[in-house]
Amino acid sequence: MWSSRLMFVLAAAGSAVGLGNIWRFPYIAGANGGGSFVLVYLLCIAIIGIPIMTSEILLGRAGRQSPIHSMRDLARQSGASPMWQLIGWMGALAGFMILSFYGVIAGWAMAYIVSSAQGTFTGVDAAQATAIFNGFIGDPFEVVAWQTVFMVMTVVIVARGVGEGIETAVKYLMPALFILLIALVVYAMFSGHFMEGVRFLFSFHRGELGWDGVLMAMGQAFFTLSLGMAAIMTYGAYMPKDASIVGTATTIALLDTLVAVLAALVIFPLVFANGLESSSGPGLMFVTLPLAFGHMTGGQIFGTVFFILVTFAAVTSSISIMEPAVAWLVERLYVPRKWAAIVVGGVAWALGLGTAFSFNIWSDVTILPGKSFFDTMDFVSNNVMLPLGGMLIALFAGWFLDAKIRNDELALSPGMFAIWRVLVRFVAPAAVFVVFVMTFV
Ligand code: TRP
């Protein structure tokens, strides 16, 4: 159990705020043309993300176990089919896929701590920053070494249990990351291209975004809020009874969105100031930020601290990706937590090699048409499995969950409850459904 409501908010915010905000949001927004994508993304957060987050917390706190077992018992208590457990199983599978590439990218961030500290970026121009990045991800041994370090860190923390480690890390490091991001936004304001970045991010053009772009925006909303694979459900299981579910979910979503927008407000002005491509892909943050650090006074220290904080943000997320599978192994097979964490981490690590190699020795390998191993993992988990899982979660919470359990957990006023119910029963599931149909059919 978390020691207080604040601790639940911090841990859940720690899960939500991670590479998804600082690394993935800017590059996905850039690859999809900016403003229209961002608008759809914000809409997805509001009408899909927040309702589904309330559903996950609700189901977790009512079930109080790992997702598979919570879903099994809640389905039984509600007189619904035991098939709803599948949400838990699918979530565990998506978790492995996400964790596998998350470990690799977090490893990149860790490598950049060392490069920053060594002064590698001092005075670099755009071409050099790009060359440094390409040189690094082109070396399979180095990438895998860092991936390994990161996965070991995650395993060690999860093995020790959710309480102590996470709470302390999140309490101090997340605010520090936030402050540093704001400082960087101020720096970007003086880049001379700040308004260009703002315009890129917030100007909406009708017809600019196709349905595949809408799917990407929706997938990003799920990924960044840690939704759709029962991670937040698992954290909800440790949440104290007296905390408001809707209030907490809204707070977390707002915090998370703020961090993503701040990160983009740092990155895009730098993209335009340095003549870089806004659609350059996963390397975007790893090229733009070193450029900034390489030119500011104290940039060497600043950059080092920044990548340390990004790594911490990644750890507080990766532990939440791992926790559902670990909790299930512990409950179900009675294995010690430590062994469960090692097994889950080991499998995700091995699967992650495919992502590590996607940028070097397997760069020509495609799994889905036109998609590398990394792109395939990313696409299937974020754009298919998470929305599908989230839709099922909302349907269960909205239509099938026993009304008494639901009312008891939500404790909403009649007006708020009516809104909640419309969103969870109709709006969120229908939105996911429509985007799926429009993209895949
Ligand atoms: N939300 C995290 C991020 O933005 C990643 C994450 C943590 C996640 N837990 C998750 C994504 C569960 C999907 C599901 O970096």
Short mmCIF file of C-alpha atoms and ligand atoms in Angstrom, two decimals:
data_model
loop_
_atom_site.label_atom_id
_atom_site.label_comp_id
_atom_site.label_asym_id
_atom_site.label_seq_id
_atom_site.Cartn_x
_atom_site.Cartn_y
_atom_site.Cartn_z
CA MET A 1 0.00 0.00 0.00
CA TRP A 2 1.20 3.51 -0.77
CA SER A 3 1.72 5.45 2.43
CA SER A 4 -0.58 8.29 1.38
CA ARG A 5 -2.68 9.75 -1.41
CA LEU A 6 0.22 11.98 -2.38
CA MET A 7 2.45 8.97 -2.73
CA PHE A 8 0.00 7.31 -5.08
CA VAL A 9 -0.13 10.47 -7.17
CA LEU A 10 3.66 10.64 -7.23
CA ALA A 11 4.11 7.01 -8.14
CA ALA A 12 1.46 7.15 -10.85
CA ALA A 13 2.91 10.40 -12.16
CA GLY A 14 6.31 8.73 -12.05
CA SER A 15 4.90 5.95 -14.18
CA ALA A 16 3.25 8.34 -16.61
CA VAL A 17 6.11 10.81 -16.99
CA GLY A 18 8.95 9.14 -18.80
CA LEU A 19 10.51 8.68 -22.18
CA GLY A 20 7.02 8.93 -23.63
CA ASN A 21 6.94 12.62 -22.78
CA ILE A 22 10.48 13.71 -23.44
CA TRP A 23 11.60 11.38 -26.20
CA ARG A 24 8.52 9.92 -27.91
CA PHE A 25 6.01 12.77 -27.91
CA PRO A 26 8.26 15.27 -29.70
CA TYR A 27 9.46 12.87 -32.35
CA ILE A 28 6.02 11.39 -33.06
CA ALA A 29 4.48 14.87 -33.20
CA GLY A 30 7.29 15.95 -35.51
CA ALA A 31 6.87 12.94 -37.77
CA ASN A 32 3.15 13.67 -38.06
CA GLY A 33 3.43 17.32 -38.92
CA GLY A 34 2.90 19.04 -35.56
CA GLY A 35 -0.19 21.11 -34.77
CA SER A 36 -3.03 18.91 -35.96
CA PHE A 37 -1.43 15.88 -34.37
CA VAL A 38 -1.02 17.72 -31.07
CA LEU A 39 -4.66 18.79 -31.08
CA VAL A 40 -5.90 15.25 -31.66
CA TYR A 41 -3.49 14.00 -29.01
CA LEU A 42 -4.85 16.47 -26.44
CA LEU A 43 -8.38 15.46 -27.34
CA CYS A 44 -7.47 11.80 -26.86
CA ILE A 45 -6.02 12.56 -23.42
CA ALA A 46 -9.23 14.31 -22.39
CA ILE A 47 -11.95 12.04 -23.74
CA ILE A 48 -10.17 8.67 -23.84
CA GLY A 49 -7.19 8.89 -21.51
CA ILE A 50 -8.74 10.36 -18.38
CA PRO A 51 -11.88 8.17 -18.45
CA ILE A 52 -9.80 5.03 -18.98
CA MET A 53 -7.39 6.02 -16.26
CA THR A 54 -10.27 6.38 -13.80
CA SER A 55 -11.47 2.93 -14.89
CA GLU A 56 -8.06 1.36 -14.33
CA ILE A 57 -7.60 2.87 -10.89
CA LEU A 58 -11.14 1.90 -9.99
CA LEU A 59 -10.71 -1.73 -11.04
CA GLY A 60 -7.31 -1.97 -9.39
CA ARG A 61 -8.46 -0.57 -6.08
CA ALA A 62 -11.58 -2.70 -6.05
CA GLY A 63 -9.61 -5.85 -6.90
CA ARG A 64 -6.50 -5.20 -4.82
CA GLN A 65 -4.38 -7.84 -6.60
CA SER A 66 -2.41 -8.26 -9.80
CA PRO A 67 -4.55 -7.37 -12.84
CA ILE A 68 -5.25 -10.95 -13.90
CA HIS A 69 -6.53 -11.87 -10.46
CA SER A 70 -8.35 -8.59 -9.88
CA MET A 71 -10.18 -9.00 -13.17
CA ARG A 72 -11.03 -12.61 -12.41
CA ASP A 73 -12.52 -11.78 -9.01
CA LEU A 74 -14.31 -8.63 -10.13
CA ALA A 75 -15.84 -10.50 -13.06
CA ARG A 76 -17.03 -13.19 -10.70
CA GLN A 77 -18.45 -10.70 -8.18
CA SER A 78 -20.22 -8.87 -11.00
CA GLY A 79 -21.61 -12.04 -12.55
CA ALA A 80 -19.64 -11.44 -15.76
CA SER A 81 -17.66 -13.85 -17.91
CA PRO A 82 -14.28 -15.02 -16.62
CA MET A 83 -12.97 -14.09 -20.09
CA TRP A 84 -12.42 -10.55 -18.77
CA GLN A 85 -9.21 -11.89 -17.30
CA LEU A 86 -7.87 -11.64 -20.80
CA ILE A 87 -7.36 -7.93 -20.14
CA GLY A 88 -4.72 -8.95 -17.64
CA TRP A 89 -3.07 -11.46 -19.96
CA MET A 90 -3.00 -9.11 -22.91
CA GLY A 91 -1.63 -6.41 -20.65
CA ALA A 92 1.22 -8.63 -19.53
CA LEU A 93 2.10 -9.39 -23.14
CA ALA A 94 2.00 -5.70 -24.13
CA GLY A 95 4.13 -5.00 -21.07
CA PHE A 96 6.90 -7.29 -22.28
CA MET A 97 6.89 -5.66 -25.68
CA ILE A 98 6.96 -2.12 -24.30
CA LEU A 99 9.57 -2.89 -21.69
CA SER A 100 11.79 -4.45 -24.33
CA PHE A 101 12.22 -1.28 -26.37
CA TYR A 102 11.92 1.01 -23.37
CA GLY A 103 15.08 -0.52 -21.93
CA VAL A 104 16.99 0.17 -25.12
CA ILE A 105 16.00 3.82 -25.42
CA ALA A 106 16.57 4.40 -21.71
CA GLY A 107 20.01 2.90 -22.30
CA TRP A 108 20.64 5.58 -24.93
CA ALA A 109 19.77 8.22 -22.36
CA MET A 110 22.19 6.66 -19.89
CA ALA A 111 24.97 6.64 -22.45
CA TYR A 112 24.31 10.33 -22.96
CA ILE A 113 24.96 11.00 -19.27
CA VAL A 114 28.53 9.86 -19.79
CA SER A 115 28.97 11.64 -23.11
CA SER A 116 27.67 14.88 -21.62
CA ALA A 117 29.92 14.59 -18.60
CA GLN A 118 32.94 13.98 -20.83
CA GLY A 119 32.23 17.15 -22.74
CA THR A 120 31.58 15.32 -26.01
CA PHE A 121 28.99 17.88 -27.02
CA THR A 122 30.86 21.06 -26.24
CA GLY A 123 30.55 23.37 -29.22
CA VAL A 124 29.10 20.77 -31.62
CA ASP A 125 27.06 21.83 -34.64
CA ALA A 126 23.99 20.06 -35.99
CA ALA A 127 25.95 17.79 -38.32
CA GLN A 128 28.32 16.73 -35.56
CA ALA A 129 25.51 16.07 -33.06
CA THR A 130 23.81 13.90 -35.69
CA ALA A 131 27.04 12.05 -36.44
CA ILE A 132 27.69 11.38 -32.75
CA PHE A 133 24.21 9.96 -32.34
CA ASN A 134 24.40 7.79 -35.45
CA GLY A 135 27.81 6.55 -34.45
CA PHE A 136 26.53 5.56 -31.04
CA ILE A 137 23.36 3.72 -32.07
CA GLY A 138 25.35 2.07 -34.86
CA ASP A 139 27.45 0.19 -32.34
CA PRO A 140 25.47 -2.86 -31.16
CA PHE A 141 27.82 -3.68 -28.29
CA GLU A 142 27.66 -0.30 -26.69
CA VAL A 143 23.90 -0.04 -27.06
CA VAL A 144 23.34 -3.48 -25.58
CA ALA A 145 25.72 -2.74 -22.72
CA TRP A 146 23.66 0.30 -21.71
CA GLN A 147 20.40 -1.54 -22.23
CA THR A 148 21.70 -4.17 -19.84
CA VAL A 149 22.65 -1.63 -17.19
CA PHE A 150 19.21 -0.09 -17.35
CA MET A 151 17.36 -3.41 -17.13
CA VAL A 152 19.46 -4.47 -14.16
CA MET A 153 18.53 -1.22 -12.40
CA THR A 154 14.86 -1.81 -13.07
CA VAL A 155 15.03 -5.39 -11.85
CA VAL A 156 16.81 -4.41 -8.66
CA ILE A 157 14.19 -1.79 -7.78
CA VAL A 158 11.22 -4.03 -8.58
CA ALA A 159 12.82 -6.89 -6.66
CA ARG A 160 12.91 -4.72 -3.55
CA GLY A 161 9.22 -3.97 -3.70
CA VAL A 162 7.18 -1.01 -4.69
CA GLY A 163 7.34 1.04 -1.51
CA GLU A 164 10.60 2.64 -0.49
CA GLY A 165 12.61 2.95 -3.69
CA ILE A 166 9.92 4.41 -5.87
CA GLU A 167 8.57 6.88 -3.37
CA THR A 168 11.90 8.48 -2.60
CA ALA A 169 13.00 8.58 -6.21
CA VAL A 170 9.81 10.19 -7.38
CA LYS A 171 9.56 12.70 -4.55
CA TYR A 172 12.84 14.43 -5.30
CA LEU A 173 13.73 13.62 -8.86
CA MET A 174 10.50 14.41 -10.65
CA PRO A 175 10.35 18.00 -9.36
CA ALA A 176 14.01 18.38 -10.29
CA LEU A 177 13.29 17.22 -13.84
CA PHE A 178 10.41 19.63 -14.04
CA ILE A 179 12.56 22.59 -12.97
CA LEU A 180 15.29 21.71 -15.43
CA LEU A 181 12.76 21.45 -18.24
CA ILE A 182 11.45 24.91 -17.44
CA ALA A 183 15.00 26.24 -17.48
CA LEU A 184 15.46 24.68 -20.90
CA VAL A 185 12.24 26.23 -22.17
CA VAL A 186 13.62 29.61 -21.12
CA TYR A 187 16.81 28.80 -23.01
CA ALA A 188 14.79 27.83 -26.07
CA MET A 189 12.95 31.14 -25.86
CA PHE A 190 16.22 32.87 -26.60
CA SER A 191 17.07 30.60 -29.51
CA GLY A 192 15.45 33.08 -31.84
CA HIS A 193 13.07 30.46 -33.21
CA PHE A 194 10.76 29.96 -30.26
CA MET A 195 7.65 31.23 -32.00
CA GLU A 196 8.35 29.02 -34.96
CA GLY A 197 8.33 26.06 -32.58
CA VAL A 198 5.12 27.24 -30.95
CA ARG A 199 3.44 27.67 -34.31
CA PHE A 200 4.57 24.25 -35.44
CA LEU A 201 3.10 22.66 -32.34
CA PHE A 202 -0.14 24.54 -32.01
CA SER A 203 -1.38 25.57 -35.42
CA PHE A 204 -4.14 23.36 -36.67
CA HIS A 205 -4.69 22.76 -40.36
CA ARG A 206 -7.73 20.89 -41.47
CA GLY A 207 -7.07 17.85 -43.53
CA GLU A 208 -3.42 17.72 -42.62
CA LEU A 209 -3.67 14.55 -40.57
CA GLY A 210 -4.81 11.21 -41.96
CA TRP A 211 -6.38 8.42 -39.92
CA ASP A 212 -3.01 6.77 -39.44
CA GLY A 213 -1.89 10.02 -37.81
CA VAL A 214 -4.96 9.94 -35.59
CA LEU A 215 -4.08 6.37 -34.63
CA MET A 216 -0.57 7.51 -33.71
CA ALA A 217 -1.97 10.33 -31.58
CA MET A 218 -4.27 7.94 -29.78
CA GLY A 219 -1.46 5.42 -29.27
CA GLN A 220 0.71 8.18 -27.83
CA ALA A 221 -2.07 9.18 -25.42
CA PHE A 222 -2.21 5.60 -24.12
CA PHE A 223 1.54 5.21 -23.95
CA THR A 224 2.23 8.47 -22.18
CA LEU A 225 -0.45 7.89 -19.54
CA SER A 226 0.68 4.27 -19.02
CA LEU A 227 -2.81 3.06 -19.95
CA GLY A 228 -4.27 -0.01 -21.55
CA MET A 229 -2.05 -2.72 -20.08
CA ALA A 230 -3.17 -2.56 -16.46
CA ALA A 231 -0.05 -0.86 -15.10
CA ILE A 232 -2.10 1.88 -13.50
CA MET A 233 -4.54 -0.79 -12.40
CA THR A 234 -1.70 -2.45 -10.55
CA TYR A 235 -0.70 0.82 -8.90
CA GLY A 236 -4.36 1.45 -8.09
CA ALA A 237 -4.38 -1.81 -6.16
CA TYR A 238 -1.98 -0.19 -3.71
CA MET A 239 -3.97 3.04 -3.45
CA PRO A 240 -5.53 4.14 -0.15
CA LYS A 241 -9.29 4.03 -0.01
CA ASP A 242 -9.89 7.67 0.90
CA ALA A 243 -8.38 9.20 -2.25
CA SER A 244 -10.63 10.51 -5.03
CA ILE A 245 -10.17 8.50 -8.19
CA VAL A 246 -11.37 11.08 -10.69
CA GLY A 247 -9.45 13.92 -9.03
CA THR A 248 -6.27 11.90 -8.93
CA ALA A 249 -6.53 10.73 -12.53
CA THR A 250 -7.10 14.27 -13.76
CA THR A 251 -4.12 15.57 -11.81
CA ILE A 252 -1.85 12.90 -13.22
CA ALA A 253 -3.01 13.48 -16.79
CA LEU A 254 -2.50 17.24 -16.49
CA LEU A 255 0.99 16.86 -15.06
CA ASP A 256 1.94 14.39 -17.74
CA THR A 257 0.64 16.58 -20.55
CA LEU A 258 2.43 19.60 -19.16
CA VAL A 259 5.76 17.76 -19.19
CA ALA A 260 5.25 16.57 -22.76
CA VAL A 261 4.35 20.05 -23.98
CA LEU A 262 7.34 21.57 -22.17
CA ALA A 263 9.68 19.02 -23.72
CA ALA A 264 8.32 19.80 -27.18
CA LEU A 265 8.70 23.52 -26.50
CA VAL A 266 12.38 22.90 -25.83
CA ILE A 267 13.00 20.64 -28.78
CA PHE A 268 11.22 22.31 -31.71
CA PRO A 269 12.69 25.80 -31.38
CA LEU A 270 16.10 24.10 -31.39
CA VAL A 271 15.14 22.06 -34.44
CA PHE A 272 14.30 25.23 -36.35
CA ALA A 273 17.20 27.26 -34.99
CA ASN A 274 19.63 24.63 -36.22
CA GLY A 275 18.04 23.77 -39.53
CA LEU A 276 17.21 20.21 -38.48
CA GLU A 277 14.38 18.03 -39.79
CA SER A 278 11.35 18.04 -37.47
CA SER A 279 10.43 14.59 -38.78
CA SER A 280 13.78 12.95 -38.19
CA GLY A 281 12.46 10.21 -35.89
CA PRO A 282 13.66 8.56 -32.67
CA GLY A 283 16.94 10.49 -32.65
CA LEU A 284 15.25 13.89 -32.38
CA MET A 285 15.84 14.47 -28.67
CA PHE A 286 19.33 12.95 -28.83
CA VAL A 287 20.42 15.42 -31.45
CA THR A 288 18.67 18.63 -30.42
CA LEU A 289 19.38 18.61 -26.70
CA PRO A 290 23.14 18.02 -26.99
CA LEU A 291 23.21 20.98 -29.39
CA ALA A 292 21.66 23.16 -26.73
CA PHE A 293 23.90 21.86 -23.97
CA GLY A 294 26.94 22.20 -26.20
CA HIS A 295 26.39 25.93 -26.53
CA MET A 296 25.19 27.15 -23.15
CA THR A 297 27.36 28.16 -20.24
CA GLY A 298 27.60 25.30 -17.81
CA GLY A 299 26.10 23.08 -20.50
CA GLN A 300 28.34 20.19 -19.62
CA ILE A 301 26.96 20.00 -16.07
CA PHE A 302 23.46 20.91 -17.15
CA GLY A 303 23.42 18.21 -19.80
CA THR A 304 24.79 15.59 -17.46
CA VAL A 305 22.18 16.37 -14.82
CA PHE A 306 19.44 16.46 -17.43
CA PHE A 307 20.19 12.99 -18.80
CA ILE A 308 20.46 11.67 -15.24
CA LEU A 309 16.97 12.98 -14.57
CA VAL A 310 15.63 11.55 -17.83
CA THR A 311 17.07 8.20 -16.79
CA PHE A 312 15.27 8.43 -13.45
CA ALA A 313 12.04 9.37 -15.17
CA ALA A 314 12.54 6.28 -17.33
CA VAL A 315 13.17 4.04 -14.33
CA THR A 316 10.06 5.18 -12.49
CA SER A 317 8.16 4.27 -15.67
CA SER A 318 9.87 0.98 -16.45
CA ILE A 319 9.19 -0.38 -12.99
CA SER A 320 5.50 0.21 -13.58
CA ILE A 321 5.65 -1.62 -16.90
CA MET A 322 7.24 -4.58 -15.15
CA GLU A 323 5.11 -4.63 -12.00
CA PRO A 324 1.92 -6.29 -13.35
CA ALA A 325 3.73 -9.40 -14.62
CA VAL A 326 5.86 -9.60 -11.48
CA ALA A 327 2.87 -9.23 -9.17
CA TRP A 328 1.11 -12.02 -11.03
CA LEU A 329 4.08 -14.41 -10.87
CA VAL A 330 4.41 -13.79 -7.15
CA GLU A 331 0.71 -14.36 -6.46
CA ARG A 332 0.25 -17.25 -8.78
CA LEU A 333 3.44 -19.25 -8.62
CA TYR A 334 4.55 -18.16 -5.16
CA VAL A 335 8.02 -17.41 -6.51
CA PRO A 336 10.01 -14.87 -4.50
CA ARG A 337 9.64 -11.33 -5.84
CA LYS A 338 13.29 -11.25 -6.66
CA TRP A 339 13.09 -14.22 -9.02
CA ALA A 340 9.95 -12.95 -10.65
CA ALA A 341 11.68 -9.64 -11.39
CA ILE A 342 14.75 -11.37 -12.80
CA VAL A 343 12.68 -13.57 -15.10
CA VAL A 344 10.48 -10.75 -16.40
CA GLY A 345 13.48 -8.44 -16.83
CA GLY A 346 15.47 -11.17 -18.57
CA VAL A 347 12.76 -11.93 -21.10
CA ALA A 348 12.20 -8.23 -21.84
CA TRP A 349 15.94 -7.74 -22.19
CA ALA A 350 16.25 -10.57 -24.71
CA LEU A 351 13.31 -9.27 -26.72
CA GLY A 352 14.91 -5.83 -26.55
CA LEU A 353 17.95 -7.02 -28.47
CA GLY A 354 15.77 -6.84 -31.56
CA THR A 355 15.25 -3.14 -30.94
CA ALA A 356 18.90 -2.54 -30.11
CA PHE A 357 19.84 -4.14 -33.45
CA SER A 358 17.17 -2.30 -35.42
CA PHE A 359 19.51 0.68 -35.63
CA ASN A 360 22.61 -1.23 -36.72
CA ILE A 361 23.05 -4.87 -37.77
CA TRP A 362 19.33 -5.44 -38.38
CA SER A 363 18.58 -2.06 -39.88
CA ASP A 364 17.40 -3.74 -43.10
CA VAL A 365 15.23 -6.31 -41.38
CA THR A 366 11.50 -5.66 -41.50
CA ILE A 367 8.83 -7.53 -39.56
CA LEU A 368 5.60 -5.78 -40.48
CA PRO A 369 5.78 -4.31 -44.00
CA GLY A 370 8.16 -1.36 -43.99
CA LYS A 371 8.65 -1.55 -40.23
CA SER A 372 11.86 -2.51 -38.46
CA PHE A 373 11.80 -4.73 -35.39
CA PHE A 374 11.62 -1.64 -33.19
CA ASP A 375 8.89 -0.01 -35.27
CA THR A 376 6.91 -3.24 -35.20
CA MET A 377 7.12 -3.62 -31.42
CA ASP A 378 6.25 0.01 -30.96
CA PHE A 379 3.36 -0.08 -33.40
CA VAL A 380 1.75 -3.31 -32.24
CA SER A 381 1.99 -2.50 -28.54
CA ASN A 382 1.20 1.21 -28.52
CA ASN A 383 -1.18 1.58 -31.41
CA VAL A 384 -3.02 -1.73 -31.25
CA MET A 385 -2.72 -3.54 -27.92
CA LEU A 386 -2.95 -0.56 -25.56
CA PRO A 387 -6.03 0.99 -27.22
CA LEU A 388 -7.67 -2.44 -27.40
CA GLY A 389 -6.89 -3.16 -23.76
CA GLY A 390 -8.09 0.29 -22.75
CA MET A 391 -11.33 -0.14 -24.65
CA LEU A 392 -12.02 -3.43 -22.88
CA ILE A 393 -11.17 -1.88 -19.52
CA ALA A 394 -13.63 0.96 -20.11
CA LEU A 395 -16.33 -1.43 -21.31
CA PHE A 396 -15.94 -3.60 -18.26
CA ALA A 397 -15.91 -0.69 -15.82
CA GLY A 398 -18.80 1.05 -17.56
CA TRP A 399 -21.14 -1.83 -18.36
CA PHE A 400 -20.28 -4.92 -16.38
CA LEU A 401 -18.77 -4.00 -13.04
CA ASP A 402 -21.12 -4.47 -10.12
CA ALA A 403 -22.83 -1.13 -9.46
CA LYS A 404 -22.27 -1.21 -5.75
CA ILE A 405 -18.54 -1.78 -6.06
CA ARG A 406 -18.36 0.95 -8.68
CA ASN A 407 -20.30 3.58 -6.71
CA ASP A 408 -18.42 2.78 -3.58
CA GLU A 409 -15.05 3.32 -5.23
CA LEU A 410 -15.95 6.35 -7.31
CA ALA A 411 -17.90 8.29 -4.67
CA LEU A 412 -18.98 10.93 -7.20
CA SER A 413 -21.80 13.47 -7.04
CA PRO A 414 -24.76 12.51 -9.29
CA GLY A 415 -23.81 15.09 -11.92
CA MET A 416 -20.18 14.03 -12.10
CA PHE A 417 -21.20 10.42 -12.15
CA ALA A 418 -23.46 10.97 -15.15
CA ILE A 419 -20.58 12.54 -17.05
CA TRP A 420 -18.22 9.78 -16.00
CA ARG A 421 -20.63 7.14 -17.15
CA VAL A 422 -21.20 8.62 -20.58
CA LEU A 423 -17.47 8.94 -21.12
CA VAL A 424 -16.60 5.44 -19.95
CA ARG A 425 -19.59 3.64 -21.45
CA PHE A 426 -19.79 5.34 -24.81
CA VAL A 427 -17.30 8.04 -25.68
CA ALA A 428 -13.97 6.38 -24.88
CA PRO A 429 -14.74 2.89 -26.28
CA ALA A 430 -16.45 4.31 -29.37
CA ALA A 431 -13.54 6.65 -30.06
CA VAL A 432 -11.07 3.77 -29.98
CA PHE A 433 -13.37 1.69 -32.14
CA VAL A 434 -13.83 4.40 -34.76
CA VAL A 435 -10.10 5.05 -35.02
CA PHE A 436 -9.43 1.33 -35.42
CA VAL A 437 -12.06 0.93 -38.07
CA MET A 438 -10.95 3.99 -40.00
CA THR A 439 -7.30 2.90 -39.91
CA PHE A 440 -7.46 -0.82 -40.43
CA VAL A 441 -10.58 -1.49 -42.43
N1 TRP B 1 4.07 6.32 -19.58
C1 TRP B 1 5.46 6.03 -19.63
C2 TRP B 1 6.17 7.05 -20.49
O1 TRP B 1 5.56 7.94 -20.98
C3 TRP B 1 5.74 4.63 -20.12
C4 TRP B 1 4.95 3.62 -19.41
C5 TRP B 1 5.05 3.27 -18.10
C6 TRP B 1 3.93 2.82 -19.94
N2 TRP B 1 4.13 2.33 -17.79
C7 TRP B 1 3.44 2.03 -18.90
C8 TRP B 1 3.39 2.75 -21.18
C9 TRP B 1 2.40 1.16 -19.13
C10 TRP B 1 2.35 1.87 -21.42
C11 TRP B 1 1.84 1.09 -20.40
O2 TRP B 1 7.34 6.98 -20.68
#
